[in-house]
Tab-separated table of C-alpha atoms in Angstrom:
chain	number	residue	atom	x	y	z
P	14	UNK	CA	0.000	0.000	0.000
P	15	UNK	CA	1.230	3.480	-0.853
P	16	UNK	CA	2.208	5.802	1.955
P	17	UNK	CA	-0.152	8.692	2.541
P	18	UNK	CA	2.200	10.842	4.621
P	19	UNK	CA	5.840	11.010	5.708
P	20	UNK	CA	7.477	13.247	8.291
P	21	UNK	CA	11.216	13.496	8.960
P	22	UNK	CA	12.150	14.332	12.548
P	23	UNK	CA	15.254	16.145	13.715
P	24	UNK	CA	15.669	14.241	16.996
P	25	UNK	CA	15.772	16.353	20.141
P	26	UNK	CA	17.548	15.398	23.343
P	27	UNK	CA	15.345	13.539	25.796
P	28	UNK	CA	15.640	16.407	28.296
P	29	UNK	CA	14.779	19.161	25.794
P	30	UNK	CA	12.057	21.129	27.650
P	31	UNK	CA	10.432	22.800	24.635
P	32	UNK	CA	6.629	22.567	24.727
P	33	UNK	CA	6.334	22.576	20.911
P	34	UNK	CA	8.554	20.675	18.474
P	35	UNK	CA	6.904	21.522	15.150
P	36	UNK	CA	10.064	23.294	13.946
P	37	UNK	CA	11.886	19.931	14.162
P	38	UNK	CA	9.470	18.263	11.708
P	39	UNK	CA	9.850	18.262	7.945
P	40	UNK	CA	7.037	16.929	5.776
P	41	UNK	CA	8.315	15.111	2.690
P	42	UNK	CA	6.769	13.577	-0.398
P	43	UNK	CA	6.066	9.975	0.702
P	44	UNK	CA	6.731	8.700	-2.822
P	45	UNK	CA	10.093	10.485	-3.214
P	46	UNK	CA	13.570	9.241	-2.212
P	47	UNK	CA	14.451	10.380	1.295
P	48	UNK	CA	17.271	8.341	2.873
P	49	UNK	CA	20.997	8.627	2.304
P	50	UNK	CA	22.775	5.597	0.830
P	51	UNK	CA	24.880	5.604	4.002
P	52	UNK	CA	21.825	5.186	6.233
P	53	UNK	CA	22.428	2.357	8.714
P	54	UNK	CA	18.758	1.418	8.921
P	55	UNK	CA	18.934	0.151	5.346
P	56	UNK	CA	22.540	-1.049	5.368
P	57	UNK	CA	22.358	-3.019	8.620
P	58	UNK	CA	18.823	-2.810	9.952
P	59	UNK	CA	20.375	-0.821	12.791
P	60	UNK	CA	17.392	0.901	14.317
P	61	UNK	CA	14.043	0.405	16.009
P	62	UNK	CA	10.400	0.981	15.122
P	63	UNK	CA	6.816	0.914	16.315
P	64	UNK	CA	3.561	0.384	14.405
P	65	UNK	CA	0.570	2.213	15.861
P	66	UNK	CA	-2.915	1.237	14.764
P	67	UNK	CA	-5.248	4.061	13.776
P	68	UNK	CA	-9.045	3.799	13.928
P	69	UNK	CA	-11.146	6.593	12.408
P	70	UNK	CA	-8.215	8.975	12.720
P	71	UNK	CA	-7.435	8.073	16.343
P	72	UNK	CA	-3.950	6.700	17.095
P	73	UNK	CA	-4.403	3.718	19.437
P	74	UNK	CA	-2.328	3.152	22.592
P	75	UNK	CA	0.152	5.913	21.708
P	76	UNK	CA	1.678	6.065	25.187
P	77	UNK	CA	2.333	2.326	25.353
P	78	UNK	CA	4.046	2.443	21.973
P	79	UNK	CA	6.190	5.408	22.982
P	80	UNK	CA	7.239	3.645	26.175
P	81	UNK	CA	8.221	0.582	24.165
P	82	UNK	CA	10.132	2.746	21.686
P	83	UNK	CA	12.141	4.145	24.603
P	84	UNK	CA	12.698	0.629	25.964
P	85	UNK	CA	13.968	-0.606	22.588
P	86	UNK	CA	16.273	2.427	22.321
P	87	UNK	CA	17.763	1.592	25.709
P	88	UNK	CA	18.379	-2.056	24.758
P	89	UNK	CA	20.005	-0.998	21.467
P	90	UNK	CA	22.176	1.783	22.964
P	91	UNK	CA	20.378	4.413	20.903
P	92	UNK	CA	19.862	7.952	22.231
P	93	UNK	CA	16.787	8.132	24.438
P	94	UNK	CA	13.936	9.563	22.349
P	95	UNK	CA	12.245	12.761	23.473
P	96	UNK	CA	8.785	11.287	24.006
P	97	UNK	CA	6.984	14.632	23.825
P	98	UNK	CA	8.548	15.273	20.431
P	99	UNK	CA	7.431	11.855	19.199
P	100	UNK	CA	3.985	12.333	20.754
P	101	UNK	CA	3.534	15.511	18.717
P	102	UNK	CA	4.785	13.750	15.572
P	103	UNK	CA	2.192	10.998	16.063
P	104	UNK	CA	-0.536	13.636	16.412
P	105	UNK	CA	0.533	15.225	13.113
P	106	UNK	CA	0.603	11.841	11.361
P	107	UNK	CA	-2.847	10.976	12.729
P	108	UNK	CA	-4.248	14.076	11.016
P	109	UNK	CA	-3.094	12.586	7.704
P	110	UNK	CA	-4.358	9.063	8.403
P	111	UNK	CA	-7.715	7.860	7.058
P	112	UNK	CA	-10.494	9.716	8.890
P	113	UNK	CA	-12.686	6.631	8.525
P	114	UNK	CA	-11.564	3.042	8.805
P	115	UNK	CA	-8.173	1.749	9.862
P	116	UNK	CA	-4.644	2.971	9.300
P	117	UNK	CA	-1.071	2.503	10.485
P	118	UNK	CA	1.427	5.038	11.806
P	119	UNK	CA	5.031	3.852	11.866
P	120	UNK	CA	7.744	5.389	14.016
P	121	UNK	CA	11.351	4.719	12.965
P	122	UNK	CA	14.493	5.653	14.870
P	123	UNK	CA	17.787	4.739	13.195
P	124	UNK	CA	21.410	4.984	14.296
P	125	UNK	CA	21.796	7.325	11.344
P	126	UNK	CA	24.335	7.744	8.587
P	127	UNK	CA	27.620	5.897	8.920
P	128	UNK	CA	30.360	8.313	10.006
P	129	UNK	CA	27.803	11.117	9.918
P	130	UNK	CA	25.136	12.846	11.992
P	131	UNK	CA	23.100	10.495	14.119
P	132	UNK	CA	20.434	9.466	14.732
P	133	UNK	CA	17.820	9.832	12.019
P	134	UNK	CA	14.092	9.491	12.565
P	135	UNK	CA	10.852	9.607	10.642
P	136	UNK	CA	7.145	8.853	10.870
P	137	UNK	CA	4.821	7.544	8.171
P	138	UNK	CA	1.072	7.069	7.835
P	139	UNK	CA	-0.881	4.788	5.527
P	140	UNK	CA	-4.161	2.921	5.299
P	141	UNK	CA	-4.194	-0.535	6.910
P	142	UNK	CA	-4.740	-3.770	5.052
P	143	UNK	CA	-8.121	-5.469	5.348
P	144	UNK	CA	-7.737	-7.939	8.225
P	145	UNK	CA	-11.401	-8.878	8.492
P	146	UNK	CA	-10.943	-12.448	7.233
P	147	UNK	CA	-8.237	-13.252	9.804
P	148	UNK	CA	-10.350	-11.738	12.582
P	149	UNK	CA	-13.549	-13.532	11.601
P	150	UNK	CA	-12.398	-16.835	10.083
P	151	UNK	CA	-9.193	-17.316	12.065
P	152	UNK	CA	-5.686	-18.421	11.166
P	153	UNK	CA	-3.701	-21.645	11.133
P	154	UNK	CA	-0.225	-21.554	12.673
P	155	UNK	CA	2.829	-23.781	12.903
P	156	UNK	CA	5.460	-23.819	15.626
P	157	UNK	CA	9.000	-22.915	14.571
P	158	UNK	CA	12.211	-23.242	16.572
P	159	UNK	CA	13.588	-19.763	17.321
P	160	UNK	CA	17.065	-21.257	17.690
P	161	UNK	CA	17.837	-20.369	21.293
P	162	UNK	CA	16.953	-21.472	24.831
P	163	UNK	CA	14.672	-19.764	27.324
P	164	UNK	CA	17.694	-18.420	29.239
P	165	UNK	CA	19.549	-17.065	26.203
P	166	UNK	CA	18.336	-13.438	26.496
P	167	UNK	CA	19.722	-13.187	30.031
P	168	UNK	CA	23.035	-14.777	29.032
P	169	UNK	CA	23.459	-12.852	25.772
P	170	UNK	CA	21.879	-9.369	25.973
P	171	UNK	CA	23.843	-8.286	22.885
P	172	UNK	CA	21.393	-10.314	20.784
P	173	UNK	CA	18.899	-7.479	21.483
P	174	UNK	CA	16.082	-9.940	22.130
P	175	UNK	CA	13.078	-8.065	23.455
P	176	UNK	CA	13.735	-4.931	21.371
P	177	UNK	CA	11.586	-4.076	18.353
P	178	UNK	CA	14.406	-3.659	15.869
P	179	UNK	CA	14.331	-3.005	12.135
P	180	UNK	CA	16.116	-6.332	11.606
P	181	UNK	CA	12.957	-8.251	10.689
P	182	UNK	CA	14.455	-10.622	8.110
P	183	UNK	CA	14.084	-13.621	10.439
P	184	UNK	CA	10.495	-12.700	11.285
P	185	UNK	CA	9.536	-12.450	7.625
P	186	UNK	CA	11.371	-15.680	6.795
P	187	UNK	CA	9.376	-17.429	9.530
P	188	UNK	CA	6.089	-16.275	8.024
P	189	UNK	CA	7.192	-17.470	4.570
P	190	UNK	CA	8.123	-20.852	6.075
P	191	UNK	CA	4.716	-21.052	7.748
P	192	UNK	CA	3.028	-20.455	4.412
P	193	UNK	CA	5.195	-23.133	2.780
P	194	UNK	CA	3.815	-25.510	5.406
P	195	UNK	CA	0.247	-24.569	4.550
P	196	UNK	CA	-0.335	-22.233	7.492
P	197	UNK	CA	-0.966	-18.499	7.789
P	198	UNK	CA	1.478	-17.622	10.551
P	199	UNK	CA	3.977	-19.050	13.020
P	200	UNK	CA	4.535	-19.285	16.756
P	201	UNK	CA	8.154	-19.297	17.857
P	202	UNK	CA	9.296	-21.819	20.464
P	203	UNK	CA	12.657	-22.116	22.186
P	204	UNK	CA	15.049	-24.953	21.442
P	205	UNK	CA	14.483	-26.271	24.981
P	206	UNK	CA	10.713	-26.451	24.598
P	207	UNK	CA	9.032	-23.226	25.711
P	208	UNK	CA	6.510	-21.017	23.916
P	209	UNK	CA	7.529	-17.498	22.847
P	210	UNK	CA	5.506	-15.309	20.469
P	211	UNK	CA	4.586	-14.960	16.815
P	212	UNK	CA	6.856	-13.109	14.353
P	213	UNK	CA	4.620	-10.010	14.456
P	214	UNK	CA	2.134	-10.710	17.242
P	215	UNK	CA	1.651	-11.783	20.845
P	216	UNK	CA	0.108	-15.122	21.787
P	217	UNK	CA	-2.810	-15.476	24.203
P	218	UNK	CA	-4.121	-18.858	25.332
P	219	UNK	CA	-7.264	-19.664	27.317
P	220	UNK	CA	-6.532	-22.608	29.595
P	221	UNK	CA	-8.965	-23.714	32.256
P	222	UNK	CA	-10.843	-20.423	32.155
P	223	UNK	CA	-7.664	-18.333	32.571
P	224	UNK	CA	-6.134	-16.154	29.887
P	225	UNK	CA	-2.351	-16.559	29.805
P	226	UNK	CA	0.512	-15.305	27.682
P	227	UNK	CA	4.196	-16.277	27.703
P	228	UNK	CA	6.081	-14.302	30.348
P	229	UNK	CA	8.185	-11.553	28.720
P	230	UNK	CA	11.487	-12.874	30.047
P	231	UNK	CA	12.645	-15.029	27.159
P	232	UNK	CA	13.339	-12.338	24.600
P	233	UNK	CA	9.643	-11.694	24.071
P	234	UNK	CA	8.506	-8.287	22.884
P	235	UNK	CA	5.911	-7.145	25.405
P	236	UNK	CA	2.837	-6.577	23.250
P	237	UNK	CA	0.895	-3.338	23.592
P	238	UNK	CA	-2.310	-4.964	22.298
P	239	UNK	CA	-1.919	-7.916	24.661
P	240	UNK	CA	-1.446	-5.539	27.601
P	241	UNK	CA	-4.561	-3.583	26.656
P	242	UNK	CA	-6.648	-6.708	26.130
P	243	UNK	CA	-5.558	-8.153	29.472
P	244	UNK	CA	-6.613	-4.938	31.217
P	245	UNK	CA	-9.995	-5.218	29.458
P	246	UNK	CA	-10.393	-8.858	30.503
P	247	UNK	CA	-9.448	-8.083	34.110
P	248	UNK	CA	-12.034	-5.279	34.201
P	249	UNK	CA	-14.629	-7.873	33.184
P	250	UNK	CA	-13.616	-10.154	36.037
P	251	UNK	CA	-11.471	-12.631	34.080
P	252	UNK	CA	-8.202	-13.985	35.420
P	253	UNK	CA	-5.072	-13.267	33.389
P	254	UNK	CA	-1.472	-14.293	33.879
P	255	UNK	CA	2.085	-14.352	32.562
P	256	UNK	CA	3.698	-17.763	32.643
P	257	UNK	CA	6.735	-19.620	31.359
P	258	UNK	CA	4.743	-21.951	29.126
P	259	UNK	CA	6.067	-25.303	27.874
P	260	UNK	CA	5.101	-26.196	24.330
P	261	UNK	CA	2.697	-28.783	25.783
P	262	UNK	CA	0.516	-25.854	26.930
P	263	UNK	CA	-0.447	-25.266	23.301
P	264	UNK	CA	-2.337	-28.562	23.354
P	265	UNK	CA	-4.123	-27.647	26.593
P	266	UNK	CA	-5.727	-24.452	25.277
P	267	UNK	CA	-9.450	-24.397	24.628
P	268	UNK	CA	-8.980	-21.187	22.620
P	269	UNK	CA	-6.006	-19.173	21.349
P	270	UNK	CA	-5.337	-15.875	19.613
P	271	UNK	CA	-2.559	-13.900	17.992
P	272	UNK	CA	-2.987	-10.213	18.823
P	273	UNK	CA	-1.230	-7.182	17.366
P	274	UNK	CA	-1.752	-3.477	16.825
P	275	UNK	CA	-2.960	-3.719	13.225
P	276	UNK	CA	-4.443	-7.204	12.757
P	277	UNK	CA	-5.948	-6.999	16.272
P	278	UNK	CA	-7.276	-10.346	17.594
P	279	UNK	CA	-7.038	-13.270	15.175
P	280	UNK	CA	-8.320	-16.583	16.568
P	281	UNK	CA	-6.066	-19.581	16.013
P	282	UNK	CA	-7.958	-22.484	14.452
P	283	UNK	CA	-5.089	-24.985	14.223
P	284	UNK	CA	-1.570	-25.416	15.603
P	285	UNK	CA	0.689	-27.772	13.629
P	286	UNK	CA	-2.436	-29.128	11.885
P	287	UNK	CA	-4.118	-29.946	15.214
P	288	UNK	CA	-7.476	-28.191	15.409
P	289	UNK	CA	-8.017	-25.644	18.187
P	290	UNK	CA	-11.538	-24.730	19.379
P	291	UNK	CA	-12.497	-21.149	18.618
P	292	UNK	CA	-14.866	-18.801	20.410
P	293	UNK	CA	-16.391	-16.570	17.738
P	294	UNK	CA	-18.474	-14.499	20.155
P	295	UNK	CA	-15.542	-13.793	22.470
P	296	UNK	CA	-13.262	-12.964	19.541
P	297	UNK	CA	-15.815	-10.515	18.182
P	298	UNK	CA	-15.987	-8.844	21.605
P	299	UNK	CA	-12.188	-8.597	21.669
P	300	UNK	CA	-12.140	-6.832	18.325
P	301	UNK	CA	-14.990	-4.498	19.222
P	302	UNK	CA	-12.941	-3.400	22.213
P	303	UNK	CA	-9.710	-3.132	20.190
P	304	UNK	CA	-11.482	-1.004	17.571
P	305	UNK	CA	-12.752	1.405	20.236
P	306	UNK	CA	-10.700	4.560	20.957
P	307	UNK	CA	-7.854	3.659	23.322
P	308	UNK	CA	-5.225	6.016	24.694
C-alpha cells in the first residue's frame, strides 16, 4: 500500500524542555527518495520501530508504543527519544491518516548515517490492510524453533532480544516458512521447549478459564495490544497471567489468539495441523474493544 504521509524528525535530546517541536518536523513527499545511501537502517537494519494502529483517525495506545520505543532504544544503545517530540509527531501523522476506517502510523528511529550525523528518525502514515478475514475466520499456525533457549536473552543481551528492531528478516522468513507448510502464521518456540511469540504478534491462550501469555522474560517483545486486552479482561472479572509456558501448553488451550496493533485479535484455528476450538463471540468482543478509541 502506498504511503499517505511522511514526516522526517530532527531528533531532540530527551531532556529538551520545549513545549512545541513543530520546527523539528519536515514533511516530505512519501513517494520520493528520502534516505541517504549511508543510512544504517537500510545497510544493517540498525534501528528500532513501532507500528501504531489508527481507527477513524485516532492513534491507538500511543503512550504504550512510545514507552516501548524508549525501551527498545535503551536495549540498542540508541539515544533516548524525546517522548513529547514523538507524541507531537504521532498527532501530526494521525491528522493525515484515514479519517474513517483503519490505518497505520510507523515510528522509525535509526542509528543514522555511517560516520555522519546520528540518529535519524521519521514517521509515516498509511491505510491498513483489510484484516477482516483473519479476525472472523481465524488463522492456522505452525510452531517454529527460534534457535535459542529460554535463558539465552539473560546470558546474551547483545542479541537485542526483546527490542523491536528493524532487523525483521528472520520474522519475515518465519512467516514465509509457515506459508510453505500450509499455514498463515507461526509461533516461535525455544530450542528447549518453551513457547515465545509470533513473528509479528503476541500469543494469548485460554486454559482452564484463565487467559495466559508467555512471560516476557525469554526475549519476548511485550505486546501493547496484549497488555490492553488483558486490562480489558481483568475489568470484566477474568483472570489473566504471565507464565513460562512449555510447548505442551499449546495442546491444553481451549482457545487461542494472535494479537497485534494492526491485525488486532485473530483466533487460532489450528496449531501444527491440530485443530483448536475457537470462540467466535468472544473474539468478536475482543475486536470491538480493540477497535474502540484507546489512549
